[in-house]
Coordinates of C-alpha atoms in Angstrom, one line a residue:
M263 CA -17.9 108.5 -74.3
T264 CA -16.2 105.1 -74.2
T265 CA -12.9 104.2 -72.7
S266 CA -10.2 102.1 -74.3
R267 CA -8.1 100.0 -71.9
S268 CA -5.5 97.4 -72.4
R269 CA -6.6 93.9 -72.0
P270 CA -4.7 91.3 -69.9
T271 CA -2.3 89.4 -72.0
P272 CA -4.3 86.5 -73.6
S273 CA -3.1 83.0 -73.3
R274 CA -1.8 81.2 -76.4
E275 CA -4.0 78.2 -75.7
P276 CA -6.9 77.5 -78.1
T277 CA -9.6 80.1 -77.8
V278 CA -12.6 77.7 -78.2
V279 CA -13.8 77.4 -74.7
W280 CA -17.6 77.6 -74.9
P281 CA -18.1 73.8 -75.3
W282 CA -16.1 73.1 -72.2
L283 CA -17.7 75.8 -70.1
G284 CA -21.2 75.0 -71.5
G285 CA -20.7 71.3 -70.9
L286 CA -19.6 71.8 -67.3
A287 CA -22.5 74.2 -66.6
L288 CA -24.9 71.6 -68.0
L289 CA -23.4 68.9 -65.9
V290 CA -23.8 70.9 -62.7
S291 CA -27.5 71.6 -63.5
L292 CA -28.2 67.9 -64.3
V293 CA -26.6 66.8 -61.0
L294 CA -28.7 69.2 -59.1
L295 CA -31.8 68.1 -60.8
A296 CA -31.0 64.4 -60.3
T297 CA -30.8 64.9 -56.5
A298 CA -33.5 67.6 -56.2
G299 CA -36.3 65.1 -55.3
R300 CA -34.6 63.6 -52.3
Y301 CA -35.6 64.6 -48.7
G302 CA -38.3 67.3 -49.1
Y303 CA -39.2 71.0 -49.2
H304 CA -37.2 73.5 -47.2
R305 CA -39.2 75.8 -44.9
D306 CA -38.3 78.8 -47.1
E307 CA -39.6 76.9 -50.2
L308 CA -42.9 76.3 -48.5
Y309 CA -43.1 80.0 -47.8
F310 CA -42.2 80.9 -51.4
V311 CA -44.9 78.6 -52.8
R312 CA -47.5 80.3 -50.6
A313 CA -46.2 83.8 -51.4
G314 CA -46.4 82.9 -55.1
Q315 CA -50.1 82.4 -54.6
E316 CA -50.3 86.0 -53.2
P317 CA -48.7 87.9 -56.1
A318 CA -47.5 91.4 -55.1
F319 CA -44.9 93.9 -56.0
G320 CA -43.2 93.2 -52.7
Y321 CA -43.4 91.3 -49.4
V322 CA -42.5 92.2 -45.9
D323 CA -39.2 90.4 -46.0
Q324 CA -38.3 90.2 -49.7
P325 CA -38.8 91.5 -53.2
P326 CA -41.1 89.5 -55.5
L327 CA -38.8 87.6 -57.9
T328 CA -38.3 84.3 -56.0
P329 CA -42.0 83.9 -55.1
L330 CA -42.6 84.6 -58.8
F331 CA -40.3 81.7 -59.7
A332 CA -42.2 79.5 -57.3
R333 CA -45.5 80.5 -58.9
A334 CA -44.1 79.8 -62.4
A335 CA -42.8 76.4 -61.3
A336 CA -46.3 75.6 -59.9
E337 CA -47.9 76.5 -63.1
L338 CA -45.4 74.5 -65.2
F339 CA -44.8 71.5 -63.0
G340 CA -47.6 71.4 -60.4
E341 CA -46.4 70.3 -56.9
S342 CA -43.3 68.6 -58.2
L343 CA -40.4 69.3 -55.9
V344 CA -37.9 68.8 -58.8
G345 CA -40.0 71.2 -60.9
L346 CA -39.8 73.8 -58.1
R347 CA -36.0 73.6 -58.2
V348 CA -35.5 73.7 -61.9
F349 CA -34.9 77.5 -61.9
S350 CA -32.2 77.1 -59.2
A351 CA -30.5 74.3 -61.1
V352 CA -30.4 76.5 -64.3
A353 CA -29.1 79.4 -62.2
A354 CA -26.3 77.3 -60.8
G355 CA -25.2 76.3 -64.3
L356 CA -25.2 79.9 -65.4
I357 CA -23.0 80.8 -62.4
V358 CA -20.5 78.2 -63.5
L359 CA -20.6 79.4 -67.1
C360 CA -20.1 83.1 -66.1
T361 CA -17.2 82.3 -63.8
G362 CA -15.4 80.9 -66.8
L363 CA -16.3 83.9 -68.9
I364 CA -14.9 86.3 -66.3
A365 CA -11.7 84.3 -66.3
R366 CA -11.5 84.8 -70.1
E367 CA -11.9 88.5 -69.6
F368 CA -8.8 88.3 -67.4
G369 CA -6.8 86.7 -70.3
A370 CA -7.2 83.1 -69.2
G371 CA -6.7 80.4 -71.7
R372 CA -9.0 77.4 -72.0
T373 CA -7.4 75.5 -69.2
A374 CA -7.6 78.4 -66.7
A375 CA -11.1 79.3 -67.7
V376 CA -12.3 75.7 -67.2
L377 CA -10.4 75.5 -63.9
A378 CA -12.2 78.7 -62.6
A379 CA -15.5 77.2 -63.7
A380 CA -14.7 73.8 -62.2
C381 CA -13.7 75.4 -58.9
M382 CA -17.1 77.2 -58.8
S383 CA -19.0 74.0 -59.8
V384 CA -17.6 72.0 -56.8
S385 CA -17.8 74.9 -54.3
A386 CA -19.7 74.5 -51.1
C387 CA -21.6 77.8 -51.6
L388 CA -22.9 76.7 -55.0
A389 CA -24.0 73.3 -53.7
A390 CA -25.6 74.9 -50.7
V391 CA -27.9 77.2 -52.6
G392 CA -28.1 75.5 -56.0
H393 CA -30.3 72.6 -54.9
L394 CA -33.0 74.7 -53.3
L395 CA -35.3 77.4 -54.5
S396 CA -33.7 80.3 -52.6
T397 CA -33.2 84.0 -52.9
S398 CA -29.5 83.3 -52.3
T399 CA -29.3 81.2 -55.4
F400 CA -30.4 84.1 -57.7
D401 CA -28.4 86.6 -55.7
L402 CA -25.3 84.6 -56.3
L403 CA -26.2 84.5 -60.0
A404 CA -26.8 88.3 -60.0
W405 CA -23.4 89.1 -58.4
T406 CA -21.7 86.8 -60.9
V407 CA -23.4 88.3 -64.0
L408 CA -22.8 91.8 -62.7
S409 CA -19.2 91.0 -62.0
W410 CA -18.8 89.9 -65.7
L411 CA -20.6 93.0 -67.0
L412 CA -18.7 95.3 -64.7
V413 CA -15.3 93.9 -65.9
R414 CA -16.3 94.6 -69.5
A415 CA -17.8 98.0 -68.6
L416 CA -14.8 99.2 -66.7
R417 CA -12.6 98.3 -69.7
D418 CA -14.7 99.2 -72.7
G419 CA -17.4 101.6 -71.3
G420 CA -20.3 102.3 -73.7
P421 CA -23.6 100.5 -73.7
T422 CA -22.4 97.8 -71.4
W423 CA -23.2 100.2 -68.6
L424 CA -26.8 100.1 -69.6
L425 CA -26.8 96.3 -69.3
V426 CA -25.3 96.7 -65.8
G427 CA -28.2 98.9 -64.8
V428 CA -30.9 96.6 -66.2
V429 CA -29.4 93.5 -64.6
A430 CA -29.0 95.4 -61.3
G431 CA -32.6 96.4 -61.4
I432 CA -33.7 92.8 -62.0
A433 CA -31.4 91.6 -59.2
L434 CA -32.8 94.1 -56.8
Q435 CA -36.2 92.6 -57.4
N436 CA -34.8 89.4 -55.8
K437 CA -32.6 90.7 -53.0
V438 CA -31.5 94.2 -51.9
L439 CA -28.0 92.9 -50.9
V440 CA -26.7 93.4 -54.4
A441 CA -27.0 97.2 -54.0
I442 CA -24.3 97.0 -51.3
F443 CA -22.1 95.0 -53.7
L444 CA -22.5 97.6 -56.4
L445 CA -21.8 100.4 -53.9
A446 CA -18.6 98.7 -52.7
V447 CA -17.3 98.3 -56.3
F448 CA -18.1 102.0 -56.9
V449 CA -16.1 103.0 -53.9
G450 CA -13.3 100.7 -55.1
V451 CA -13.2 102.5 -58.4
L452 CA -13.0 105.8 -56.7
A453 CA -10.2 104.6 -54.5
T454 CA -8.1 102.7 -57.0
G455 CA -9.4 103.6 -60.5
P456 CA -10.0 103.7 -63.3
R457 CA -11.9 106.8 -62.3
S458 CA -12.1 107.8 -66.0
A459 CA -14.5 104.9 -66.5
L460 CA -17.1 106.8 -64.4
R461 CA -16.9 109.9 -66.6
T462 CA -19.4 108.8 -69.1
A463 CA -23.1 109.6 -69.8
W464 CA -23.8 105.9 -69.7
I465 CA -23.4 105.8 -65.9
P466 CA -26.5 108.0 -65.1
V467 CA -28.4 106.1 -67.8
S468 CA -27.5 102.9 -66.1
M469 CA -28.6 104.1 -62.7
L470 CA -31.9 105.3 -64.1
A471 CA -32.5 101.9 -65.7
A472 CA -31.8 100.2 -62.4
V473 CA -34.1 102.4 -60.5
A474 CA -36.8 102.1 -63.1
V475 CA -36.8 98.3 -63.0
W476 CA -36.6 98.3 -59.2
S477 CA -39.2 101.1 -58.7
P478 CA -42.4 98.8 -58.3
Y479 CA -40.8 97.3 -55.2
L480 CA -39.6 100.6 -53.9
I481 CA -43.1 102.0 -54.2
W482 CA -44.5 98.9 -52.4
Q483 CA -42.0 99.3 -49.6
A484 CA -42.8 103.0 -49.2
G485 CA -46.5 102.3 -49.1
H486 CA -46.1 99.7 -46.4
G487 CA -43.8 101.6 -44.0
W488 CA -40.4 100.1 -45.3
P489 CA -40.7 96.7 -43.5
Q490 CA -37.4 95.7 -45.2
L491 CA -35.6 98.1 -42.9
E492 CA -37.2 96.5 -39.9
L493 CA -36.2 93.0 -41.1
S494 CA -32.6 94.2 -41.6
T495 CA -32.5 95.6 -38.1
A496 CA -33.9 92.3 -36.7
I497 CA -31.2 90.3 -38.6
A498 CA -28.4 92.6 -37.4
A499 CA -29.7 92.3 -33.8
G500 CA -29.4 88.5 -34.0
S501 CA -32.9 87.2 -35.0
S502 CA -31.3 84.8 -37.4
G503 CA -28.4 83.9 -35.3
T504 CA -26.1 86.6 -36.7
S505 CA -25.0 87.8 -33.2
E506 CA -23.3 84.5 -32.7
S507 CA -22.1 84.0 -36.3
R508 CA -20.7 87.4 -37.1
W509 CA -17.2 86.4 -35.9
L510 CA -17.3 83.4 -38.2
I511 CA -17.5 85.6 -41.3
L512 CA -13.7 85.7 -41.8
P513 CA -12.8 82.1 -41.1
F514 CA -15.9 81.0 -43.0
Q515 CA -14.3 82.4 -46.2
L516 CA -11.9 79.5 -46.2
V517 CA -14.7 77.0 -46.6
M518 CA -17.1 78.9 -48.9
V519 CA -15.5 77.3 -51.9
S520 CA -13.6 74.6 -50.0
I521 CA -10.5 74.5 -47.8
W522 CA -8.6 72.7 -50.5
L523 CA -9.4 75.3 -53.2
A524 CA -9.0 78.4 -51.0
P525 CA -5.5 79.0 -52.6
V526 CA -7.2 79.6 -55.9
W527 CA -9.4 82.5 -54.8
I528 CA -6.7 83.9 -52.5
A529 CA -4.4 84.0 -55.5
G530 CA -7.2 85.8 -57.3
L531 CA -7.5 88.4 -54.5
W532 CA -3.7 88.9 -54.6
R533 CA -3.7 89.2 -58.4
L534 CA -6.5 91.8 -58.4
T535 CA -4.6 93.8 -55.7
Y536 CA -1.1 93.7 -57.1
D537 CA -0.9 92.4 -60.7
P538 CA -0.5 95.4 -63.1
T539 CA -2.0 93.5 -66.0
V540 CA -5.4 93.5 -64.2
R541 CA -5.1 96.9 -62.4
T542 CA -8.3 98.1 -64.2
Y543 CA -10.2 95.7 -62.0
R544 CA -8.5 96.4 -58.6
A545 CA -11.8 97.8 -57.4
F546 CA -13.0 94.2 -56.9
A547 CA -10.3 93.5 -54.4
V548 CA -11.2 96.7 -52.5
A549 CA -14.9 95.7 -52.7
Y550 CA -14.2 92.4 -51.1
A551 CA -12.3 94.0 -48.2
L552 CA -15.0 96.6 -47.7
L553 CA -17.8 94.1 -47.7
A554 CA -16.0 91.8 -45.3
I555 CA -15.5 94.7 -42.8
L556 CA -19.1 95.9 -43.3
F557 CA -20.7 92.5 -42.7
L558 CA -18.4 91.9 -39.7
V559 CA -19.4 95.2 -38.1
T560 CA -23.1 95.1 -38.9
G561 CA -23.7 91.4 -38.1
G562 CA -24.2 90.1 -41.6
K563 CA -24.4 86.4 -42.3
P564 CA -21.2 84.6 -43.3
Y565 CA -22.6 83.6 -46.7
Y566 CA -23.2 87.2 -47.7
L567 CA -19.8 87.3 -49.4
A568 CA -20.5 84.3 -51.5
G569 CA -21.1 86.4 -54.6
M570 CA -17.4 87.6 -54.6
F571 CA -16.0 84.1 -55.2
P572 CA -16.8 83.8 -58.9
I573 CA -14.6 86.8 -59.8
L574 CA -11.9 85.8 -57.3
L575 CA -11.7 82.3 -58.7
A576 CA -11.7 83.7 -62.2
A577 CA -8.8 86.0 -61.4
G578 CA -6.8 83.2 -59.5
A579 CA -7.2 80.4 -62.1
A580 CA -4.5 81.6 -64.5
P581 CA -1.8 82.0 -61.8
V582 CA -2.7 78.5 -60.4
V583 CA -2.4 77.0 -63.9
R584 CA 1.0 78.6 -64.3
W585 CA 2.0 77.2 -60.9
A586 CA 0.7 73.7 -61.9
H587 CA 3.2 73.3 -64.7
T588 CA 4.5 70.0 -63.5
R589 CA 2.6 66.7 -63.4
L590 CA 2.8 66.6 -59.6
R591 CA 1.4 70.1 -59.1
A592 CA -1.3 69.5 -61.7
G593 CA -2.2 66.3 -59.8
L594 CA -2.5 68.2 -56.6
V595 CA -5.0 70.6 -58.2
G596 CA -7.0 67.6 -59.5
V597 CA -7.0 66.1 -56.0
A598 CA -8.2 69.4 -54.6
L599 CA -11.1 69.5 -57.1
A600 CA -12.0 65.9 -56.4
L601 CA -12.0 66.4 -52.6
S602 CA -14.0 69.5 -52.9
A603 CA -16.6 67.8 -55.1
V604 CA -17.0 64.9 -52.6
T605 CA -17.1 67.2 -49.6
S606 CA -19.6 69.6 -51.1
A607 CA -21.8 66.8 -52.4
F608 CA -21.8 65.0 -49.0
L609 CA -22.6 68.0 -46.9
F610 CA -24.9 70.0 -49.1
L611 CA -26.7 67.7 -51.5
P612 CA -29.3 65.3 -50.2
L613 CA -27.3 62.1 -50.7
V614 CA -27.2 60.6 -47.3
P615 CA -30.5 58.7 -46.6
A616 CA -32.7 60.8 -44.3
E617 CA -32.9 58.0 -41.7
D618 CA -29.1 58.1 -41.5
L619 CA -28.6 61.8 -41.2
R620 CA -28.5 61.8 -37.4
E621 CA -25.5 59.5 -37.5
T622 CA -23.5 61.9 -39.7
P623 CA -22.2 65.5 -39.2
V624 CA -24.3 66.7 -42.1
V625 CA -27.0 68.6 -40.1
A626 CA -24.4 70.0 -37.7
L627 CA -22.5 71.6 -40.6
N628 CA -25.5 72.2 -42.9
Y629 CA -28.5 73.4 -40.9
D630 CA -30.7 73.6 -44.0
A631 CA -30.5 69.8 -44.5
G632 CA -32.5 69.2 -41.4
E633 CA -35.0 71.8 -42.5
T634 CA -36.0 69.7 -45.5
V635 CA -36.9 66.6 -43.5
G636 CA -40.2 65.8 -41.8
W637 CA -42.8 68.2 -43.3
P638 CA -45.1 65.4 -44.6
E639 CA -45.1 63.8 -41.1
F640 CA -45.7 67.2 -39.6
A641 CA -48.7 67.8 -41.7
A642 CA -50.0 64.3 -41.2
T643 CA -49.9 64.7 -37.4
V644 CA -51.8 68.0 -37.6
A645 CA -54.3 66.2 -39.8
D646 CA -54.8 63.5 -37.2
V647 CA -55.4 66.2 -34.5
Y648 CA -57.9 67.9 -36.8
A649 CA -59.7 64.6 -37.5
A650 CA -60.0 63.9 -33.8
L651 CA -61.9 67.1 -33.2
P652 CA -65.7 66.9 -33.0
A653 CA -67.1 67.2 -36.5
F654 CA -69.1 70.3 -35.6
E655 CA -65.9 72.2 -34.8
H656 CA -64.2 71.6 -38.2
P657 CA -65.8 74.5 -40.1
D658 CA -64.6 77.0 -37.4
T659 CA -61.1 75.6 -36.8
V660 CA -57.8 77.0 -38.1
F661 CA -54.2 76.2 -37.8
L662 CA -51.8 78.8 -36.3
G663 CA -48.1 78.3 -36.9
G664 CA -45.3 80.0 -35.0
N665 CA -43.4 80.5 -38.2
Y666 CA -44.0 80.6 -42.0
G667 CA -42.6 77.1 -42.5
E668 CA -45.2 75.5 -40.3
A669 CA -48.0 77.4 -41.9
G670 CA -46.6 76.8 -45.4
A671 CA -46.5 73.0 -44.8
I672 CA -50.2 73.0 -43.8
D673 CA -51.0 75.0 -46.9
L674 CA -49.0 72.8 -49.3
Y675 CA -50.1 69.4 -47.9
S676 CA -53.8 70.4 -47.6
S677 CA -54.2 68.9 -51.1
H678 CA -53.1 65.5 -49.8
V679 CA -54.8 65.3 -46.4
V680 CA -57.7 67.1 -44.8
L681 CA -56.3 70.1 -42.9
P682 CA -57.7 73.4 -41.6
P683 CA -56.8 76.8 -43.2
A684 CA -53.3 77.9 -42.1
Y685 CA -52.3 81.3 -40.5
S686 CA -49.2 82.7 -39.0
G687 CA -48.0 86.1 -37.8
H688 CA -44.5 85.5 -39.2
N689 CA -43.3 87.9 -41.9
S690 CA -45.7 88.2 -44.9
Y691 CA -48.0 85.5 -43.5
A692 CA -49.2 88.1 -41.1
S693 CA -50.6 90.2 -44.0
W694 CA -52.6 87.2 -45.2
G695 CA -54.5 87.0 -41.9
P696 CA -55.9 87.1 -39.4
P697 CA -58.4 84.3 -39.2
P698 CA -62.1 85.1 -39.3
E699 CA -63.7 86.2 -36.0
S700 CA -66.0 83.2 -36.3
T701 CA -63.1 80.9 -35.5
R702 CA -63.7 78.9 -32.4
T703 CA -60.9 76.3 -32.3
V704 CA -57.2 76.7 -33.0
I705 CA -54.6 74.0 -33.6
A706 CA -51.4 75.7 -32.7
V707 CA -47.7 74.8 -33.1
G708 CA -44.6 76.7 -32.3
F709 CA -45.8 78.5 -29.2
D710 CA -45.1 78.1 -25.5
E711 CA -48.1 77.1 -23.4
S712 CA -47.8 80.2 -21.3
V713 CA -48.2 82.4 -24.4
L714 CA -51.2 80.6 -25.6
R715 CA -52.9 80.9 -22.2
R716 CA -52.9 84.6 -22.5
W717 CA -55.2 84.4 -25.5
F718 CA -57.3 81.2 -24.8
G719 CA -59.2 79.9 -21.8
S720 CA -58.6 76.3 -22.8
V721 CA -55.2 75.1 -24.0
T722 CA -54.7 71.3 -24.3
P723 CA -51.8 69.3 -25.6
A724 CA -53.0 67.0 -28.4
A725 CA -49.8 65.4 -30.0
R726 CA -46.1 65.8 -30.5
V727 CA -44.3 66.3 -33.8
D728 CA -42.2 63.4 -34.9
N729 CA -40.3 63.4 -38.2
D730 CA -40.0 59.5 -38.1
V731 CA -36.2 59.6 -38.3
D732 CA -35.6 61.2 -34.9
L733 CA -33.7 64.1 -36.5
D734 CA -33.2 67.0 -34.2
N735 CA -34.6 69.9 -36.4
D736 CA -36.6 72.9 -35.4
E737 CA -40.0 71.1 -35.3
Q738 CA -39.0 67.8 -33.8
G739 CA -40.7 67.2 -30.5
E740 CA -42.9 70.4 -30.7
T741 CA -46.3 70.1 -28.9
I742 CA -49.4 70.5 -31.0
W743 CA -52.0 72.4 -29.0
V744 CA -55.8 72.6 -29.3
C745 CA -56.9 76.0 -28.1
R746 CA -60.5 77.1 -27.4
D747 CA -62.3 79.9 -25.6
R748 CA -60.5 82.8 -27.2
T749 CA -60.3 85.8 -24.8
S750 CA -59.4 88.6 -27.3
S751 CA -60.5 89.6 -30.8
W752 CA -58.3 88.4 -33.7
D753 CA -57.4 92.0 -34.6
E754 CA -56.0 92.6 -31.1
M755 CA -54.2 89.2 -31.1
W756 CA -52.7 89.8 -34.5
L757 CA -50.9 92.9 -33.5
R758 CA -49.0 90.8 -30.9
L759 CA -48.5 87.8 -33.1
Q760 CA -46.8 89.6 -35.9
T761 CA -43.0 89.0 -36.1
I762 CA -40.3 89.9 -38.6
G763 CA -37.1 88.0 -38.9

């Protein structure tokens, strides 16, 4: 059974909008690619590259899709940093395109549709995730595409629900967070309608399709004791700083797009709540409120709500265009877009020379920028320590990293300098170890001396990490230790070394 619902009153503007939206989406992708080679790998990217070399239906901390993209990029582009980020740049362009298409579903004319897409293209959240290979990049794309499909499905019903299910299944192979979004929209429909949209045989078909596509990961998780639940618990408990950041969730919403463009999505939230011409889609306003409360209570990260902004911007663009009917008001909208573009680019794209970062507020406001600086120097310092060891020790020496970024850097740069095999007990790296029992010498980073002395009779400082630009990031100033005379078997040590978070 399909449902027939009234569409929002269409604008009288020209209907040809694809060239505008497509051109804007292409421009965003090109800008991201043009800046992708500056600075260096993010620690998560180093991890994804390594995970891509260990193909599986799941990992301790994530589904397999993003490591699969990393593997595909390696096959296509080798060790090119720009090549690694191609998929993210394309995803960012598609997010911009879909934002404009959602606005069209709400009856927006060409100007409003382009405004919605333009707001998304200069948003802080898109710049922050679009220039890195990240699960968040594809999660943002998934929420945007699903929002577009759900708008159509709630209005028209029919086979569109099957597309919702298939896309949801693919999205769940990247990040489980999208399931909470879909549940929130479902609750919104039950609360505000249109409930009749759910009385169709296509809904169970859609759900079966999603589960079928998602099932390999579910089977993997079940076979490994559901480590994703342990990770979620660790995040909620504050392993990623959420205990301190949870109270930032609500004020953080004002800067997720930009402070200057916040009125656009706020107008969209108001419209979805009160405007009778889009009452079919009121569930999205309810979903936004439910998710904000849920993430606040459970300690979610502030950016978890980023996926709601494409539909809120799409809904708010038409009212803003009607408001901006004078030259002065239109100019204010243009200034807001320009200021947003400059701010997002300055803070979230690698434009400031790395050696000048410490003189700017970039790293203080964008933690990830600091995480992309210093990895070649890190690997080179470890290589120097390794080279200084007696030659007879080299075959039985390994590197032990306190986190997956440190181990990932050694794995990646081992093709450039001579380095020992890398191991770590952090997340899925733990499943790729432990080192062989024949290991006699360990070069360790990311551990306190007192911890290492529990496992080794000899612990000697050999060097300190220096990223050459004196940037205060997580590895700067860390001691590199040389450890010998292990006192426990690796199997015993590995149980204590394994961490999730």
